[in-house]
C-alpha cells in the first residue's frame, strides 16, 4: 500500500472535523506552555472530558493547578478581526479557570499569534451574550489582532501564554529539572505526542501506559487498524565533547521486536523546542548496531548533533517528518 504523501501533508481543511481541530490545538497549547515555562508547568489531562476543562497545569507538577479551556475555532472577518463562540453551558466561572481564545491554521494545525487569555470571571463580564442560530444561548467575542478594543489587554503572544498561568511567587522557583530524570522524560514524551498528533492529522491514535514499568512510552496506532508501534523516547539537553549528544537505554527495558522503536531527541533549551533532527531507530536495528557494547546495565546511543555518523545516518529524520516515517513503518508491519 503506497503512502499518499500529498494527501498526508495537506488534507482538505473542510474535511477536518471541528472536534479534531480542537484536539490538535489543545496538544499544541501543551507544547507551547511546557516549552515556554521551561518544563515547569506540567499538564494534567482530564479523564472525564465533559466539564469544559481541557487541561490543568501545575507548577512543577505539585503546585495549585490552573484549569484551562481552549477555543481554537476562530473565524476571520473581512475587517481582520477574529470571532469565537462558546455555548453558555460550557463556560463556568471559578477561581483559577482560564479561557484561551486561539487561532488555528486549518492546514498545519499550528496555532498562530496572537492569543487572548481571560480569567473565567473576566471572560463572562466581557464576552457578548446572544442566542445562536441553533436557538441556544452563546457567548461570543470579536477581537482585533492588533487594534485597541475591549479585549486588547487580554491579548498576548503564544510564547507568553504560560506566564498568565503562573501564580504569584511560583516563577521564583523556576529551575530546569536535572538531566535524565523521570520528570524530564515525561516532558519529552508530552512534546513528542503533541508533534505526532499535529503531524498525523488524525491518522494516529496515541496511548500512554497506565503503568510505566516496561520501557514503552507511547503506543502509536494507525487509526481503525490493528497496526501499532511502541516508542521508547529518549531526550537530552546536553552536548558532550562539543558536538555529540548521548542517551542511555536501560537493558532491562530493551526487548527488541518488529513493533518496538526507539526515538532520540535533542532539546534546544534556548529555542524552547526540539532540534532540527531526530533519530527513529527500529529496535531490531538498534540491537544489531550496538551488539558490540557490553555494559551491564545500559546501552549507549551517541551521535553528532548534525547527525553525520554513518552508523546512524539512515535513521536521522527532520523533526517535522516523524509521522511520515512512522506511517510507512506501520504500513509495513506483518502480523
mmCIF file of C-alpha atoms in Angstrom:
data_model
loop_
_atom_site.group_PDB
_atom_site.id
_atom_site.type_symbol
_atom_site.label_atom_id
_atom_site.label_comp_id
_atom_site.label_asym_id
_atom_site.label_seq_id
_atom_site.Cartn_x
_atom_site.Cartn_y
_atom_site.Cartn_z
ATOM 1 C CA UNK A 1 0.000 0.000 0.000
ATOM 2 C CA UNK A 2 1.580 3.277 -1.108
ATOM 3 C CA UNK A 3 1.650 6.321 1.101
ATOM 4 C CA UNK A 4 -0.095 9.293 -0.488
ATOM 5 C CA UNK A 5 2.374 11.946 0.659
ATOM 6 C CA UNK A 6 0.479 14.861 -0.865
ATOM 7 C CA UNK A 7 -2.744 13.874 0.843
ATOM 8 C CA UNK A 8 -0.888 13.102 4.048
ATOM 9 C CA UNK A 9 0.687 16.570 4.242
ATOM 10 C CA UNK A 10 -2.281 18.614 3.077
ATOM 11 C CA UNK A 11 -5.786 17.242 3.557
ATOM 12 C CA UNK A 12 -8.664 19.463 2.535
ATOM 13 C CA UNK A 13 -9.330 21.647 5.589
ATOM 14 C CA UNK A 14 -13.062 21.213 5.034
ATOM 15 C CA UNK A 15 -12.694 17.542 5.958
ATOM 16 C CA UNK A 16 -11.023 18.309 9.279
ATOM 17 C CA UNK A 17 -13.725 17.965 11.887
ATOM 18 C CA UNK A 18 -14.192 20.714 14.439
ATOM 19 C CA UNK A 19 -13.534 18.287 17.271
ATOM 20 C CA UNK A 20 -10.303 17.072 15.684
ATOM 21 C CA UNK A 21 -9.061 20.630 15.227
ATOM 22 C CA UNK A 22 -9.807 21.353 18.855
ATOM 23 C CA UNK A 23 -7.934 18.237 19.937
ATOM 24 C CA UNK A 24 -4.895 19.197 17.863
ATOM 25 C CA UNK A 25 -4.985 22.730 19.225
ATOM 26 C CA UNK A 26 -5.067 21.619 22.855
ATOM 27 C CA UNK A 27 -1.989 19.473 22.280
ATOM 28 C CA UNK A 28 -0.306 22.400 20.558
ATOM 29 C CA UNK A 29 -1.105 24.501 23.639
ATOM 30 C CA UNK A 30 0.616 21.807 25.711
ATOM 31 C CA UNK A 31 3.755 22.153 23.607
ATOM 32 C CA UNK A 32 3.729 25.945 23.874
ATOM 33 C CA UNK A 33 3.124 26.054 27.616
ATOM 34 C CA UNK A 34 5.508 23.241 28.553
ATOM 35 C CA UNK A 35 8.370 24.641 26.474
ATOM 36 C CA UNK A 36 7.682 28.274 27.365
ATOM 37 C CA UNK A 37 7.777 27.529 31.079
ATOM 38 C CA UNK A 38 10.987 25.541 30.739
ATOM 39 C CA UNK A 39 9.164 22.351 31.648
ATOM 40 C CA UNK A 40 7.923 23.797 34.924
ATOM 41 C CA UNK A 41 4.209 23.802 34.101
ATOM 42 C CA UNK A 42 3.115 20.168 33.982
ATOM 43 C CA UNK A 43 -0.118 19.288 32.146
ATOM 44 C CA UNK A 44 -2.844 17.109 33.627
ATOM 45 C CA UNK A 45 -5.258 15.512 31.150
ATOM 46 C CA UNK A 46 -8.915 15.159 32.168
ATOM 47 C CA UNK A 47 -10.215 11.600 32.377
ATOM 48 C CA UNK A 48 -13.776 12.918 32.267
ATOM 49 C CA UNK A 49 -13.804 15.489 29.433
ATOM 50 C CA UNK A 50 -17.332 16.805 29.946
ATOM 51 C CA UNK A 51 -16.794 19.712 32.327
ATOM 52 C CA UNK A 52 -15.473 22.400 29.998
ATOM 53 C CA UNK A 53 -11.832 21.902 31.008
ATOM 54 C CA UNK A 54 -9.232 20.709 28.501
ATOM 55 C CA UNK A 55 -6.158 20.776 30.742
ATOM 56 C CA UNK A 56 -4.960 21.570 34.233
ATOM 57 C CA UNK A 57 -1.401 22.883 34.649
ATOM 58 C CA UNK A 58 0.506 22.669 37.917
ATOM 59 C CA UNK A 59 3.855 24.330 38.626
ATOM 60 C CA UNK A 60 6.492 21.583 38.751
ATOM 61 C CA UNK A 61 3.596 19.126 38.964
ATOM 62 C CA UNK A 62 2.754 19.878 42.595
ATOM 63 C CA UNK A 63 1.538 23.486 42.797
ATOM 64 C CA UNK A 64 -2.113 24.584 42.827
ATOM 65 C CA UNK A 65 -3.490 23.755 39.361
ATOM 66 C CA UNK A 66 -4.685 26.256 36.830
ATOM 67 C CA UNK A 67 -7.606 24.940 34.778
ATOM 68 C CA UNK A 68 -7.679 25.810 31.086
ATOM 69 C CA UNK A 69 -10.345 25.824 28.386
ATOM 70 C CA UNK A 70 -9.135 26.301 24.802
ATOM 71 C CA UNK A 71 -11.198 27.552 21.860
ATOM 72 C CA UNK A 72 -9.385 27.479 18.512
ATOM 73 C CA UNK A 73 -12.422 27.812 16.216
ATOM 74 C CA UNK A 74 -11.657 31.388 15.218
ATOM 75 C CA UNK A 75 -13.432 32.760 12.158
ATOM 76 C CA UNK A 76 -11.634 35.593 10.372
ATOM 77 C CA UNK A 77 -13.801 38.510 9.282
ATOM 78 C CA UNK A 78 -13.278 40.819 6.339
ATOM 79 C CA UNK A 79 -12.047 43.638 8.589
ATOM 80 C CA UNK A 80 -9.282 41.417 10.011
ATOM 81 C CA UNK A 81 -10.946 40.701 13.337
ATOM 82 C CA UNK A 82 -11.433 37.164 14.639
ATOM 83 C CA UNK A 83 -14.590 35.779 16.193
ATOM 84 C CA UNK A 84 -15.278 32.867 18.539
ATOM 85 C CA UNK A 85 -18.424 31.448 20.108
ATOM 86 C CA UNK A 86 -18.959 29.346 23.240
ATOM 87 C CA UNK A 87 -22.148 27.568 24.353
ATOM 88 C CA UNK A 88 -23.136 29.202 27.639
ATOM 89 C CA UNK A 89 -23.318 25.862 29.415
ATOM 90 C CA UNK A 90 -19.653 25.126 28.630
ATOM 91 C CA UNK A 91 -18.211 28.267 30.243
ATOM 92 C CA UNK A 92 -18.041 28.115 34.024
ATOM 93 C CA UNK A 93 -16.799 30.776 36.419
ATOM 94 C CA UNK A 94 -14.497 29.941 39.302
ATOM 95 C CA UNK A 95 -11.049 30.855 40.559
ATOM 96 C CA UNK A 96 -8.067 29.539 38.573
ATOM 97 C CA UNK A 97 -10.139 28.731 35.475
ATOM 98 C CA UNK A 98 -8.646 30.364 32.355
ATOM 99 C CA UNK A 99 -10.236 30.709 28.912
ATOM 100 C CA UNK A 100 -7.850 30.843 25.930
ATOM 101 C CA UNK A 101 -9.075 32.031 22.529
ATOM 102 C CA UNK A 102 -6.610 30.933 19.868
ATOM 103 C CA UNK A 103 -6.213 30.964 16.089
ATOM 104 C CA UNK A 104 -5.525 27.605 14.429
ATOM 105 C CA UNK A 105 -4.219 27.159 10.901
ATOM 106 C CA UNK A 106 -6.552 24.571 9.311
ATOM 107 C CA UNK A 107 -3.782 23.073 7.161
ATOM 108 C CA UNK A 108 -0.838 22.758 9.544
ATOM 109 C CA UNK A 109 -2.703 22.519 12.839
ATOM 110 C CA UNK A 110 -0.269 25.080 14.263
ATOM 111 C CA UNK A 111 -1.542 27.925 16.381
ATOM 112 C CA UNK A 112 -0.802 31.461 15.246
ATOM 113 C CA UNK A 113 -0.107 34.660 17.147
ATOM 114 C CA UNK A 114 -1.754 36.288 18.943
ATOM 115 C CA UNK A 115 -3.890 34.590 21.587
ATOM 116 C CA UNK A 116 -6.350 36.014 24.103
ATOM 117 C CA UNK A 117 -6.220 34.835 27.710
ATOM 118 C CA UNK A 118 -9.038 35.554 30.165
ATOM 119 C CA UNK A 119 -9.810 34.539 33.705
ATOM 120 C CA UNK A 120 -13.215 32.862 33.555
ATOM 121 C CA UNK A 121 -14.993 35.566 35.638
ATOM 122 C CA UNK A 122 -13.490 38.303 33.448
ATOM 123 C CA UNK A 123 -14.457 36.429 30.290
ATOM 124 C CA UNK A 124 -18.099 36.269 31.373
ATOM 125 C CA UNK A 125 -18.080 40.010 32.076
ATOM 126 C CA UNK A 126 -16.511 40.975 28.743
ATOM 127 C CA UNK A 127 -17.991 38.486 26.260
ATOM 128 C CA UNK A 128 -21.196 39.281 24.435
ATOM 129 C CA UNK A 129 -24.247 37.136 25.131
ATOM 130 C CA UNK A 130 -26.809 36.298 22.473
ATOM 131 C CA UNK A 131 -28.923 33.473 21.108
ATOM 132 C CA UNK A 132 -27.210 31.355 18.455
ATOM 133 C CA UNK A 133 -28.667 30.037 15.208
ATOM 134 C CA UNK A 134 -29.419 26.751 16.956
ATOM 135 C CA UNK A 135 -31.649 28.577 19.441
ATOM 136 C CA UNK A 136 -29.261 28.165 22.380
ATOM 137 C CA UNK A 137 -27.589 30.967 24.304
ATOM 138 C CA UNK A 138 -23.933 31.577 23.499
ATOM 139 C CA UNK A 139 -21.042 33.804 24.467
ATOM 140 C CA UNK A 140 -19.112 35.392 21.627
ATOM 141 C CA UNK A 141 -16.240 37.777 21.114
ATOM 142 C CA UNK A 142 -14.787 39.586 18.121
ATOM 143 C CA UNK A 143 -11.237 40.777 18.691
ATOM 144 C CA UNK A 144 -8.631 42.596 16.655
ATOM 145 C CA UNK A 145 -5.143 41.019 16.465
ATOM 146 C CA UNK A 146 -3.534 44.496 16.514
ATOM 147 C CA UNK A 147 -6.064 47.191 17.370
ATOM 148 C CA UNK A 148 -7.391 48.608 20.643
ATOM 149 C CA UNK A 149 -10.734 47.171 21.690
ATOM 150 C CA UNK A 150 -12.340 45.863 24.879
ATOM 151 C CA UNK A 151 -10.324 42.625 24.568
ATOM 152 C CA UNK A 152 -6.911 44.147 23.746
ATOM 153 C CA UNK A 153 -5.427 43.986 27.247
ATOM 154 C CA UNK A 154 -6.029 40.237 27.285
ATOM 155 C CA UNK A 155 -4.137 39.751 24.014
ATOM 156 C CA UNK A 156 -0.670 38.197 24.195
ATOM 157 C CA UNK A 157 1.811 36.192 22.164
ATOM 158 C CA UNK A 158 1.649 32.416 22.242
ATOM 159 C CA UNK A 159 5.119 32.370 23.768
ATOM 160 C CA UNK A 160 3.860 34.344 26.772
ATOM 161 C CA UNK A 161 0.622 32.438 27.417
ATOM 162 C CA UNK A 162 2.292 30.340 30.096
ATOM 163 C CA UNK A 163 3.018 33.445 32.177
ATOM 164 C CA UNK A 164 -0.721 34.036 32.592
ATOM 165 C CA UNK A 165 -0.961 30.623 34.312
ATOM 166 C CA UNK A 166 1.730 31.228 36.927
ATOM 167 C CA UNK A 167 0.636 32.136 40.439
ATOM 168 C CA UNK A 168 2.474 34.842 42.362
ATOM 169 C CA UNK A 169 5.834 33.642 43.642
ATOM 170 C CA UNK A 170 5.961 30.440 41.607
ATOM 171 C CA UNK A 171 8.280 31.804 38.923
ATOM 172 C CA UNK A 172 10.964 32.359 41.552
ATOM 173 C CA UNK A 173 11.096 28.585 41.923
ATOM 174 C CA UNK A 174 11.886 28.097 38.227
ATOM 175 C CA UNK A 175 14.709 25.673 37.705
ATOM 176 C CA UNK A 176 15.472 23.272 34.879
ATOM 177 C CA UNK A 177 14.939 19.693 36.037
ATOM 178 C CA UNK A 178 18.079 17.567 36.323
ATOM 179 C CA UNK A 179 19.252 15.658 33.280
ATOM 180 C CA UNK A 180 17.875 12.140 32.829
ATOM 181 C CA UNK A 181 15.153 12.377 35.459
ATOM 182 C CA UNK A 182 11.759 10.785 35.116
ATOM 183 C CA UNK A 183 10.152 14.256 35.159
ATOM 184 C CA UNK A 184 12.233 15.429 32.207
ATOM 185 C CA UNK A 185 11.416 12.244 30.321
ATOM 186 C CA UNK A 186 7.719 12.947 30.831
ATOM 187 C CA UNK A 187 8.147 16.400 29.284
ATOM 188 C CA UNK A 188 9.814 14.894 26.199
ATOM 189 C CA UNK A 189 7.054 12.313 25.872
ATOM 190 C CA UNK A 190 4.399 15.020 26.019
ATOM 191 C CA UNK A 191 6.165 17.086 23.352
ATOM 192 C CA UNK A 192 6.610 14.098 21.043
ATOM 193 C CA UNK A 193 2.957 13.154 21.474
ATOM 194 C CA UNK A 194 1.847 16.692 20.586
ATOM 195 C CA UNK A 195 4.062 16.693 17.472
ATOM 196 C CA UNK A 196 2.759 13.314 16.290
ATOM 197 C CA UNK A 197 -0.857 14.339 16.823
ATOM 198 C CA UNK A 198 -0.304 17.510 14.822
ATOM 199 C CA UNK A 199 1.702 15.874 12.023
ATOM 200 C CA UNK A 200 -0.522 12.824 11.584
ATOM 201 C CA UNK A 201 -3.679 14.894 11.059
ATOM 202 C CA UNK A 202 -5.858 12.342 12.788
ATOM 203 C CA UNK A 203 -4.265 9.218 11.283
ATOM 204 C CA UNK A 204 -2.672 8.183 14.580
ATOM 205 C CA UNK A 205 -4.276 7.323 17.891
ATOM 206 C CA UNK A 206 -1.775 7.680 20.732
ATOM 207 C CA UNK A 207 -1.780 5.881 24.075
ATOM 208 C CA UNK A 208 0.346 6.279 27.194
ATOM 209 C CA UNK A 209 0.906 3.356 29.553
ATOM 210 C CA UNK A 210 -1.085 3.193 32.759
ATOM 211 C CA UNK A 211 1.954 1.556 34.387
ATOM 212 C CA UNK A 212 5.346 2.989 33.418
ATOM 213 C CA UNK A 213 7.486 -0.091 34.003
ATOM 214 C CA UNK A 214 8.085 -1.712 30.624
ATOM 215 C CA UNK A 215 10.052 0.994 28.822
ATOM 216 C CA UNK A 216 7.260 1.794 26.374
ATOM 217 C CA UNK A 217 6.413 5.491 26.480
ATOM 218 C CA UNK A 218 3.914 5.839 23.632
ATOM 219 C CA UNK A 219 1.773 3.385 21.712
ATOM 220 C CA UNK A 220 1.086 4.641 18.178
ATOM 221 C CA UNK A 221 -1.910 3.096 16.437
ATOM 222 C CA UNK A 222 -2.846 3.577 12.792
ATOM 223 C CA UNK A 223 -6.465 4.569 13.303
ATOM 224 C CA UNK A 224 -9.076 1.859 12.661
ATOM 225 C CA UNK A 225 -6.413 -0.845 12.175
ATOM 226 C CA UNK A 226 -4.529 -3.414 14.250
ATOM 227 C CA UNK A 227 -1.222 -1.779 13.282
ATOM 228 C CA UNK A 228 0.730 -0.349 16.229
ATOM 229 C CA UNK A 229 4.285 0.668 17.088
ATOM 230 C CA UNK A 230 5.556 1.241 20.622
ATOM 231 C CA UNK A 231 8.080 4.027 21.159
ATOM 232 C CA UNK A 232 10.681 4.436 23.857
ATOM 233 C CA UNK A 233 11.508 8.146 23.912
ATOM 234 C CA UNK A 234 14.932 9.408 24.899
ATOM 235 C CA UNK A 235 15.930 13.056 25.029
ATOM 236 C CA UNK A 236 18.763 15.228 26.239
ATOM 237 C CA UNK A 237 19.672 18.899 26.580
ATOM 238 C CA UNK A 238 23.381 18.172 26.954
ATOM 239 C CA UNK A 239 26.089 18.307 24.296
ATOM 240 C CA UNK A 240 29.180 16.263 25.136
ATOM 241 C CA UNK A 241 32.641 16.692 23.653
ATOM 242 C CA UNK A 242 31.491 19.773 21.776
ATOM 243 C CA UNK A 243 29.341 18.157 19.069
ATOM 244 C CA UNK A 244 27.763 14.965 20.381
ATOM 245 C CA UNK A 245 24.574 14.006 22.173
ATOM 246 C CA UNK A 246 24.238 10.864 24.247
ATOM 247 C CA UNK A 247 21.312 8.842 25.602
ATOM 248 C CA UNK A 248 21.294 5.648 27.633
ATOM 249 C CA UNK A 249 18.850 2.791 27.093
ATOM 250 C CA UNK A 250 18.318 0.537 30.100
ATOM 251 C CA UNK A 251 18.900 -3.096 29.240
ATOM 252 C CA UNK A 252 16.050 -4.389 31.376
ATOM 253 C CA UNK A 253 13.511 -2.334 29.363
ATOM 254 C CA UNK A 254 15.027 -3.197 25.982
ATOM 255 C CA UNK A 255 13.203 -6.120 24.359
ATOM 256 C CA UNK A 256 13.662 -5.887 20.587
ATOM 257 C CA UNK A 257 10.730 -6.659 18.314
ATOM 258 C CA UNK A 258 9.378 -5.561 14.956
ATOM 259 C CA UNK A 259 6.818 -3.231 16.512
ATOM 260 C CA UNK A 260 9.154 -1.520 19.002
ATOM 261 C CA UNK A 261 11.200 1.545 18.049
ATOM 262 C CA UNK A 262 13.498 3.940 19.898
ATOM 263 C CA UNK A 263 13.213 7.688 19.336
ATOM 264 C CA UNK A 264 16.103 10.016 20.251
ATOM 265 C CA UNK A 265 15.880 13.805 20.521
ATOM 266 C CA UNK A 266 17.996 16.820 21.342
ATOM 267 C CA UNK A 267 16.072 19.562 23.143
ATOM 268 C CA UNK A 268 17.414 23.053 22.496
ATOM 269 C CA UNK A 269 16.826 24.962 25.725
ATOM 270 C CA UNK A 270 17.496 28.380 24.157
ATOM 271 C CA UNK A 271 14.911 27.833 21.410
ATOM 272 C CA UNK A 272 12.479 26.008 23.690
ATOM 273 C CA UNK A 273 11.968 23.226 21.148
ATOM 274 C CA UNK A 274 13.483 20.068 19.739
ATOM 275 C CA UNK A 275 16.491 20.349 17.441
ATOM 276 C CA UNK A 276 16.338 20.054 13.671
ATOM 277 C CA UNK A 277 16.731 16.274 13.626
ATOM 278 C CA UNK A 278 15.543 13.228 15.493
ATOM 279 C CA UNK A 279 16.641 9.594 15.215
ATOM 280 C CA UNK A 280 13.926 6.953 14.835
ATOM 281 C CA UNK A 281 15.526 3.535 15.175
ATOM 282 C CA UNK A 282 13.723 0.175 14.933
ATOM 283 C CA UNK A 283 14.716 -1.847 17.978
ATOM 284 C CA UNK A 284 15.957 -4.774 15.878
ATOM 285 C CA UNK A 285 18.383 -2.441 14.085
ATOM 286 C CA UNK A 286 19.391 -0.847 17.374
ATOM 287 C CA UNK A 287 20.200 -4.266 18.828
ATOM 288 C CA UNK A 288 22.323 -5.197 15.817
ATOM 289 C CA UNK A 289 24.233 -1.904 15.757
ATOM 290 C CA UNK A 290 25.026 -1.979 19.482
ATOM 291 C CA UNK A 291 25.851 -5.671 19.766
ATOM 292 C CA UNK A 292 29.492 -4.757 20.436
ATOM 293 C CA UNK A 293 28.562 -2.981 23.682
ATOM 294 C CA UNK A 294 28.841 -4.962 26.893
ATOM 295 C CA UNK A 295 27.884 -2.509 29.630
ATOM 296 C CA UNK A 296 25.829 -4.499 32.133
ATOM 297 C CA UNK A 297 23.025 -2.009 32.825
ATOM 298 C CA UNK A 298 22.633 0.198 29.764
ATOM 299 C CA UNK A 299 23.242 0.611 26.050
ATOM 300 C CA UNK A 300 24.829 3.837 24.849
ATOM 301 C CA UNK A 301 23.431 5.820 21.910
ATOM 302 C CA UNK A 302 25.796 8.580 20.784
ATOM 303 C CA UNK A 303 25.608 10.712 17.661
ATOM 304 C CA UNK A 304 26.853 14.081 16.445
ATOM 305 C CA UNK A 305 24.341 16.897 16.741
ATOM 306 C CA UNK A 306 24.109 17.265 12.941
ATOM 307 C CA UNK A 307 23.914 13.502 12.506
ATOM 308 C CA UNK A 308 26.815 12.856 10.140
ATOM 309 C CA UNK A 309 27.607 9.493 11.781
ATOM 310 C CA UNK A 310 27.493 6.740 9.198
ATOM 311 C CA UNK A 311 26.171 4.162 11.656
ATOM 312 C CA UNK A 312 23.043 6.142 12.496
ATOM 313 C CA UNK A 313 22.700 8.329 9.391
ATOM 314 C CA UNK A 314 19.833 6.436 7.779
ATOM 315 C CA UNK A 315 17.776 6.777 10.954
ATOM 316 C CA UNK A 316 18.098 10.562 11.076
ATOM 317 C CA UNK A 317 14.958 12.472 10.072
ATOM 318 C CA UNK A 318 13.732 16.047 10.025
ATOM 319 C CA UNK A 319 11.743 16.719 13.178
ATOM 320 C CA UNK A 320 8.611 17.510 11.144
ATOM 321 C CA UNK A 321 8.749 14.202 9.235
ATOM 322 C CA UNK A 322 8.275 11.878 12.217
ATOM 323 C CA UNK A 323 4.708 10.996 11.362
ATOM 324 C CA UNK A 324 5.581 10.187 7.736
ATOM 325 C CA UNK A 325 8.330 7.806 8.869
ATOM 326 C CA UNK A 326 6.113 6.047 11.391
ATOM 327 C CA UNK A 327 3.213 5.880 8.941
ATOM 328 C CA UNK A 328 5.385 3.978 6.456
ATOM 329 C CA UNK A 329 6.609 1.687 9.242
ATOM 330 C CA UNK A 330 3.059 0.952 10.377
ATOM 331 C CA UNK A 331 2.017 0.036 6.845
ATOM 332 C CA UNK A 332 4.969 -2.352 6.519
ATOM 333 C CA UNK A 333 4.165 -4.348 9.671
ATOM 334 C CA UNK A 334 3.354 -8.025 9.325
ATOM 335 C CA UNK A 335 1.030 -9.840 11.682
#
